[in-house]
PDB file of C-alpha atoms in Angstrom:
ATOM      1  CA  UNK A   1      92.697 104.389  95.444  1.00  0.00           C
ATOM      2  CA  UNK A   2      92.103 101.113  93.642  1.00  0.00           C
ATOM      3  CA  UNK A   3      89.266 100.954  91.111  1.00  0.00           C
ATOM      4  CA  UNK A   4      87.984  97.485  90.315  1.00  0.00           C
ATOM      5  CA  UNK A   5      84.894  95.564  89.283  1.00  0.00           C
ATOM      6  CA  UNK A   6      83.461  92.124  89.902  1.00  0.00           C
ATOM      7  CA  UNK A   7      83.894  90.812  86.350  1.00  0.00           C
ATOM      8  CA  UNK A   8      85.415  91.964  83.040  1.00  0.00           C
ATOM      9  CA  UNK A   9      83.401  94.226  80.759  1.00  0.00           C
ATOM     10  CA  UNK A  10      81.882  96.421  83.455  1.00  0.00           C
ATOM     11  CA  UNK A  11      83.668  99.605  82.397  1.00  0.00           C
ATOM     12  CA  UNK A  12      86.280 100.055  85.123  1.00  0.00           C
ATOM     13  CA  UNK A  13      89.054 101.295  82.824  1.00  0.00           C
ATOM     14  CA  UNK A  14      86.816 103.896  81.215  1.00  0.00           C
ATOM     15  CA  UNK A  15      85.518 105.021  84.610  1.00  0.00           C
ATOM     16  CA  UNK A  16      89.021 105.188  86.106  1.00  0.00           C
ATOM     17  CA  UNK A  17      90.351 107.184  83.154  1.00  0.00           C
ATOM     18  CA  UNK A  18      87.459 109.650  83.305  1.00  0.00           C
ATOM     19  CA  UNK A  19      87.839 110.005  87.066  1.00  0.00           C
ATOM     20  CA  UNK A  20      91.552 110.746  86.647  1.00  0.00           C
ATOM     21  CA  UNK A  21      90.784 113.390  84.024  1.00  0.00           C
ATOM     22  CA  UNK A  22      88.106 114.991  86.224  1.00  0.00           C
ATOM     23  CA  UNK A  23      90.478 115.194  89.202  1.00  0.00           C
ATOM     24  CA  UNK A  24      93.227 116.720  87.063  1.00  0.00           C
ATOM     25  CA  UNK A  25      90.771 119.322  85.797  1.00  0.00           C
ATOM     26  CA  UNK A  26      90.234 120.562  89.359  1.00  0.00           C
ATOM     27  CA  UNK A  27      93.981 121.195  89.746  1.00  0.00           C
ATOM     28  CA  UNK A  28      94.961 117.891  91.343  1.00  0.00           C
ATOM     29  CA  UNK A  29      98.269 116.251  90.458  1.00  0.00           C
ATOM     30  CA  UNK A  30      97.050 112.816  89.410  1.00  0.00           C
ATOM     31  CA  UNK A  31      98.911 109.604  88.640  1.00  0.00           C
ATOM     32  CA  UNK A  32      96.889 106.902  86.879  1.00  0.00           C
ATOM     33  CA  UNK A  33      98.529 103.476  87.184  1.00  0.00           C
ATOM     34  CA  UNK A  34      97.509 100.557  85.000  1.00  0.00           C
ATOM     35  CA  UNK A  35      97.571  97.779  87.565  1.00  0.00           C
ATOM     36  CA  UNK A  36      95.908  95.271  85.241  1.00  0.00           C
ATOM     37  CA  UNK A  37      99.059  93.438  84.237  1.00  0.00           C
ATOM     38  CA  UNK A  38      97.150  90.711  82.394  1.00  0.00           C
ATOM     39  CA  UNK A  39      94.894  92.792  80.155  1.00  0.00           C
ATOM     40  CA  UNK A  40      96.226  96.366  80.211  1.00  0.00           C
ATOM     41  CA  UNK A  41      94.203  99.035  78.421  1.00  0.00           C
ATOM     42  CA  UNK A  42      95.102 102.402  79.924  1.00  0.00           C
ATOM     43  CA  UNK A  43      97.933 102.952  77.434  1.00  0.00           C
ATOM     44  CA  UNK A  44      95.419 102.443  74.611  1.00  0.00           C
ATOM     45  CA  UNK A  45      92.994 104.971  76.104  1.00  0.00           C
ATOM     46  CA  UNK A  46      95.697 107.660  76.221  1.00  0.00           C
ATOM     47  CA  UNK A  47      97.587 106.459  73.113  1.00  0.00           C
ATOM     48  CA  UNK A  48     100.843 105.867  74.971  1.00  0.00           C
ATOM     49  CA  UNK A  49     103.651 103.320  74.470  1.00  0.00           C
ATOM     50  CA  UNK A  50     103.652 100.312  76.768  1.00  0.00           C
ATOM     51  CA  UNK A  51     107.256  99.192  76.452  1.00  0.00           C
ATOM     52  CA  UNK A  52     108.152 100.216  80.015  1.00  0.00           C
ATOM     53  CA  UNK A  53     105.761 100.545  82.913  1.00  0.00           C
ATOM     54  CA  UNK A  54     104.480  99.360  86.270  1.00  0.00           C
ATOM     55  CA  UNK A  55     105.643  95.754  85.875  1.00  0.00           C
ATOM     56  CA  UNK A  56     109.169  96.876  85.042  1.00  0.00           C
ATOM     57  CA  UNK A  57     109.365  99.059  88.149  1.00  0.00           C
ATOM     58  CA  UNK A  58     108.204  96.151  90.307  1.00  0.00           C
ATOM     59  CA  UNK A  59     110.964  93.926  88.875  1.00  0.00           C
ATOM     60  CA  UNK A  60     113.716  96.517  89.198  1.00  0.00           C
ATOM     61  CA  UNK A  61     115.448  96.587  92.618  1.00  0.00           C
ATOM     62  CA  UNK A  62     116.625 100.130  91.811  1.00  0.00           C
ATOM     63  CA  UNK A  63     113.151 101.409  90.915  1.00  0.00           C
ATOM     64  CA  UNK A  64     112.814 103.552  94.022  1.00  0.00           C
ATOM     65  CA  UNK A  65     115.979 105.561  93.430  1.00  0.00           C
ATOM     66  CA  UNK A  66     115.811 109.161  92.247  1.00  0.00           C
ATOM     67  CA  UNK A  67     114.874 109.423  88.591  1.00  0.00           C
ATOM     68  CA  UNK A  68     114.201 105.709  88.113  1.00  0.00           C
ATOM     69  CA  UNK A  69     110.512 106.198  87.418  1.00  0.00           C
ATOM     70  CA  UNK A  70     110.871 109.033  84.925  1.00  0.00           C
ATOM     71  CA  UNK A  71     111.186 106.746  81.896  1.00  0.00           C
ATOM     72  CA  UNK A  72     108.042 104.847  82.812  1.00  0.00           C
ATOM     73  CA  UNK A  73     105.657 107.692  83.724  1.00  0.00           C
ATOM     74  CA  UNK A  74     104.157 109.672  80.856  1.00  0.00           C
ATOM     75  CA  UNK A  75     102.669 113.134  80.973  1.00  0.00           C
ATOM     76  CA  UNK A  76      99.451 113.633  79.016  1.00  0.00           C
ATOM     77  CA  UNK A  77      97.952 116.609  77.169  1.00  0.00           C
ATOM     78  CA  UNK A  78      95.707 117.064  80.212  1.00  0.00           C
ATOM     79  CA  UNK A  79      97.520 119.359  82.676  1.00  0.00           C
ATOM     80  CA  UNK A  80      98.196 117.596  85.963  1.00  0.00           C
ATOM     81  CA  UNK A  81      97.541 114.053  84.682  1.00  0.00           C
ATOM     82  CA  UNK A  82     100.351 111.516  84.379  1.00  0.00           C
ATOM     83  CA  UNK A  83     100.025 107.848  83.413  1.00  0.00           C
ATOM     84  CA  UNK A  84     102.089 104.825  84.415  1.00  0.00           C
ATOM     85  CA  UNK A  85     101.190 102.070  81.923  1.00  0.00           C
ATOM     86  CA  UNK A  86     101.415  98.407  82.863  1.00  0.00           C
ATOM     87  CA  UNK A  87     104.574  97.618  80.922  1.00  0.00           C
ATOM     88  CA  UNK A  88     105.238  94.155  79.609  1.00  0.00           C
ATOM     89  CA  UNK A  89     104.542  91.387  82.088  1.00  0.00           C
ATOM     90  CA  UNK A  90     106.660  88.287  81.438  1.00  0.00           C
ATOM     91  CA  UNK A  91     106.023  86.468  84.728  1.00  0.00           C
ATOM     92  CA  UNK A  92     103.015  85.691  86.898  1.00  0.00           C
ATOM     93  CA  UNK A  93     101.351  89.054  87.463  1.00  0.00           C
ATOM     94  CA  UNK A  94     100.226  88.392  91.017  1.00  0.00           C
ATOM     95  CA  UNK A  95     103.764  87.433  92.040  1.00  0.00           C
ATOM     96  CA  UNK A  96     104.980  90.839  90.884  1.00  0.00           C
ATOM     97  CA  UNK A  97     102.463  92.564  93.134  1.00  0.00           C
ATOM     98  CA  UNK A  98     104.063  90.893  96.146  1.00  0.00           C
ATOM     99  CA  UNK A  99     107.308  92.694  95.313  1.00  0.00           C
ATOM    100  CA  UNK A 100     108.828  94.477  98.296  1.00  0.00           C
ATOM    101  CA  UNK A 101     109.215  97.470  96.007  1.00  0.00           C
ATOM    102  CA  UNK A 102     105.485  98.079  95.661  1.00  0.00           C
ATOM    103  CA  UNK A 103     104.875  99.783  99.052  1.00  0.00           C
ATOM    104  CA  UNK A 104     108.029 101.857  98.520  1.00  0.00           C
ATOM    105  CA  UNK A 105     106.892 102.902  95.048  1.00  0.00           C
ATOM    106  CA  UNK A 106     103.461 103.944  96.294  1.00  0.00           C
ATOM    107  CA  UNK A 107     105.022 105.943  99.113  1.00  0.00           C
ATOM    108  CA  UNK A 108     107.284 107.697  96.631  1.00  0.00           C
ATOM    109  CA  UNK A 109     104.395 108.486  94.294  1.00  0.00           C
ATOM    110  CA  UNK A 110     102.413 109.877  97.230  1.00  0.00           C
ATOM    111  CA  UNK A 111     105.080 112.549  97.718  1.00  0.00           C
ATOM    112  CA  UNK A 112     104.841 113.616  94.060  1.00  0.00           C
ATOM    113  CA  UNK A 113     101.090 113.426  93.383  1.00  0.00           C
ATOM    114  CA  UNK A 114      97.905 114.497  95.153  1.00  0.00           C
ATOM    115  CA  UNK A 115      95.925 111.470  93.972  1.00  0.00           C
ATOM    116  CA  UNK A 116      96.942 108.016  92.774  1.00  0.00           C
ATOM    117  CA  UNK A 117      94.355 105.888  90.962  1.00  0.00           C
ATOM    118  CA  UNK A 118      95.100 102.246  90.173  1.00  0.00           C
ATOM    119  CA  UNK A 119      93.069 100.511  87.490  1.00  0.00           C
ATOM    120  CA  UNK A 120      93.013  96.968  88.876  1.00  0.00           C
ATOM    121  CA  UNK A 121      91.758  93.678  87.401  1.00  0.00           C
ATOM    122  CA  UNK A 122      88.269  92.344  88.227  1.00  0.00           C
ATOM    123  CA  UNK A 123      88.046  90.850  91.707  1.00  0.00           C
ATOM    124  CA  UNK A 124      86.005  87.660  91.489  1.00  0.00           C
ATOM    125  CA  UNK A 125      88.537  85.332  89.871  1.00  0.00           C
ATOM    126  CA  UNK A 126      91.819  87.259  90.214  1.00  0.00           C
ATOM    127  CA  UNK A 127      93.449  88.254  93.531  1.00  0.00           C
ATOM    128  CA  UNK A 128      95.400  91.246  92.183  1.00  0.00           C
ATOM    129  CA  UNK A 129      92.908  93.941  93.215  1.00  0.00           C
ATOM    130  CA  UNK A 130      92.803  92.533  96.737  1.00  0.00           C
ATOM    131  CA  UNK A 131      96.606  92.634  96.979  1.00  0.00           C
ATOM    132  CA  UNK A 132      96.659  96.225  95.751  1.00  0.00           C
ATOM    133  CA  UNK A 133      93.754  97.220  97.971  1.00  0.00           C
ATOM    134  CA  UNK A 134      95.628  96.235 101.123  1.00  0.00           C
ATOM    135  CA  UNK A 135      98.340  98.773 100.292  1.00  0.00           C
ATOM    136  CA  UNK A 136      96.072 101.718  99.485  1.00  0.00           C
ATOM    137  CA  UNK A 137      93.445 103.856 101.194  1.00  0.00           C
ATOM    138  CA  UNK A 138      90.558 101.871  99.779  1.00  0.00           C
ATOM    139  CA  UNK A 139      88.674 100.480  96.793  1.00  0.00           C
ATOM    140  CA  UNK A 140      86.017 101.925  94.515  1.00  0.00           C
ATOM    141  CA  UNK A 141      83.802  99.294  92.900  1.00  0.00           C
ATOM    142  CA  UNK A 142      82.403  99.778  89.402  1.00  0.00           C
ATOM    143  CA  UNK A 143      79.149  97.953  88.710  1.00  0.00           C
ATOM    144  CA  UNK A 144      77.368  97.916  85.376  1.00  0.00           C
ATOM    145  CA  UNK A 145      73.614  98.288  85.090  1.00  0.00           C
ATOM    146  CA  UNK A 146      71.914  95.129  83.807  1.00  0.00           C
ATOM    147  CA  UNK A 147      75.181  93.183  83.959  1.00  0.00           C
ATOM    148  CA  UNK A 148      76.692  93.104  87.458  1.00  0.00           C
ATOM    149  CA  UNK A 149      74.598  90.820  89.643  1.00  0.00           C
ATOM    150  CA  UNK A 150      73.751  91.548  93.248  1.00  0.00           C
ATOM    151  CA  UNK A 151      75.527  88.322  94.262  1.00  0.00           C
ATOM    152  CA  UNK A 152      78.728  89.378  92.496  1.00  0.00           C
ATOM    153  CA  UNK A 153      78.734  92.819  94.124  1.00  0.00           C
ATOM    154  CA  UNK A 154      78.113  91.298  97.552  1.00  0.00           C
ATOM    155  CA  UNK A 155      80.911  88.762  96.992  1.00  0.00           C
ATOM    156  CA  UNK A 156      83.353  91.614  96.303  1.00  0.00           C
ATOM    157  CA  UNK A 157      82.161  93.428  99.415  1.00  0.00           C
ATOM    158  CA  UNK A 158      82.708  90.309 101.562  1.00  0.00           C
ATOM    159  CA  UNK A 159      86.229  89.790 100.262  1.00  0.00           C
ATOM    160  CA  UNK A 160      87.218  93.368 100.944  1.00  0.00           C
ATOM    161  CA  UNK A 161      85.742  93.101 104.435  1.00  0.00           C
ATOM    162  CA  UNK A 162      87.777  89.925 105.046  1.00  0.00           C
ATOM    163  CA  UNK A 163      90.911  91.797 103.972  1.00  0.00           C
ATOM    164  CA  UNK A 164      90.145  94.810 106.134  1.00  0.00           C
ATOM    165  CA  UNK A 165      90.147  96.993 103.012  1.00  0.00           C
ATOM    166  CA  UNK A 166      87.654  99.895 103.002  1.00  0.00           C
ATOM    167  CA  UNK A 167      85.098  99.895 100.197  1.00  0.00           C
ATOM    168  CA  UNK A 168      84.859 103.645  99.724  1.00  0.00           C
ATOM    169  CA  UNK A 169      82.018 103.671  97.247  1.00  0.00           C
ATOM    170  CA  UNK A 170      80.335 102.215  94.195  1.00  0.00           C
ATOM    171  CA  UNK A 171      79.981 103.745  90.739  1.00  0.00           C
ATOM    172  CA  UNK A 172      76.966 102.647  88.707  1.00  0.00           C
ATOM    173  CA  UNK A 173      77.973 102.541  85.062  1.00  0.00           C
ATOM    174  CA  UNK A 174      75.770 102.539  81.949  1.00  0.00           C
ATOM    175  CA  UNK A 175      72.502 103.236  83.770  1.00  0.00           C
ATOM    176  CA  UNK A 176      69.694 104.584  81.576  1.00  0.00           C
ATOM    177  CA  UNK A 177      67.148 106.611  83.596  1.00  0.00           C
ATOM    178  CA  UNK A 178      64.676 106.286  80.722  1.00  0.00           C
ATOM    179  CA  UNK A 179      64.617 102.538  81.269  1.00  0.00           C
ATOM    180  CA  UNK A 180      63.768 102.905  84.956  1.00  0.00           C
ATOM    181  CA  UNK A 181      60.474 101.226  85.770  1.00  0.00           C
ATOM    182  CA  UNK A 182      59.508 103.772  88.403  1.00  0.00           C
ATOM    183  CA  UNK A 183      60.694 105.925  91.252  1.00  0.00           C
ATOM    184  CA  UNK A 184      61.842 109.514  91.166  1.00  0.00           C
ATOM    185  CA  UNK A 185      63.802 109.372  87.925  1.00  0.00           C
ATOM    186  CA  UNK A 186      61.182 107.293  86.184  1.00  0.00           C
ATOM    187  CA  UNK A 187      58.576 109.985  86.829  1.00  0.00           C
ATOM    188  CA  UNK A 188      60.945 112.886  86.218  1.00  0.00           C
ATOM    189  CA  UNK A 189      62.018 111.570  82.835  1.00  0.00           C
ATOM    190  CA  UNK A 190      58.706 112.540  81.227  1.00  0.00           C
ATOM    191  CA  UNK A 191      59.428 116.244  81.493  1.00  0.00           C
ATOM    192  CA  UNK A 192      60.743 117.913  78.340  1.00  0.00           C
ATOM    193  CA  UNK A 193      63.351 119.983  80.156  1.00  0.00           C
ATOM    194  CA  UNK A 194      65.011 116.838  81.501  1.00  0.00           C
ATOM    195  CA  UNK A 195      64.858 115.202  78.066  1.00  0.00           C
ATOM    196  CA  UNK A 196      66.658 118.164  76.524  1.00  0.00           C
ATOM    197  CA  UNK A 197      69.336 118.217  79.239  1.00  0.00           C
ATOM    198  CA  UNK A 198      70.012 114.473  79.254  1.00  0.00           C
ATOM    199  CA  UNK A 199      70.291 114.217  75.470  1.00  0.00           C
ATOM    200  CA  UNK A 200      72.447 117.336  75.180  1.00  0.00           C
TER     201      UNK A 200
END
């Protein structure tokens, strides 16, 4: 699955990392790939080196051979969760994603892991997430409360539809039920039991 957003700053890397952790905690073998070759952050989240990674595998014609990916994929302290950082990108990032090795790499990873999550760049101004989306089972869109506009979310949806890429769902990030002007959660928030639960 590809996880993307409309614009930068909407929390996609944090959401993707947390989703990968949650899946690993229910006994899934998870590979988290940093597919944001321009502004990679996954290696920072998990405090991993970024000397070798996804970009290097895409450049290497031998990357699909046995053992070629072992130097690039890192295990984490979380059982079942492995991370493939972006690596250093020295050429146009989008050109790398058109590498003939990418579909072969994803097929190989699919034999070794139960779930592959790709943290992709925002979709509005950069085509990378669309390229990746065409080679996966679908896209999850992260939208941020009070930041992502309806027009931006609809623009992403249209582009995925044009590509024939399934939009599997949307994750609403940074929503505060206390700030809701009405509706079920607005009314429910006044109860003390909910206040205690929400604030821990």
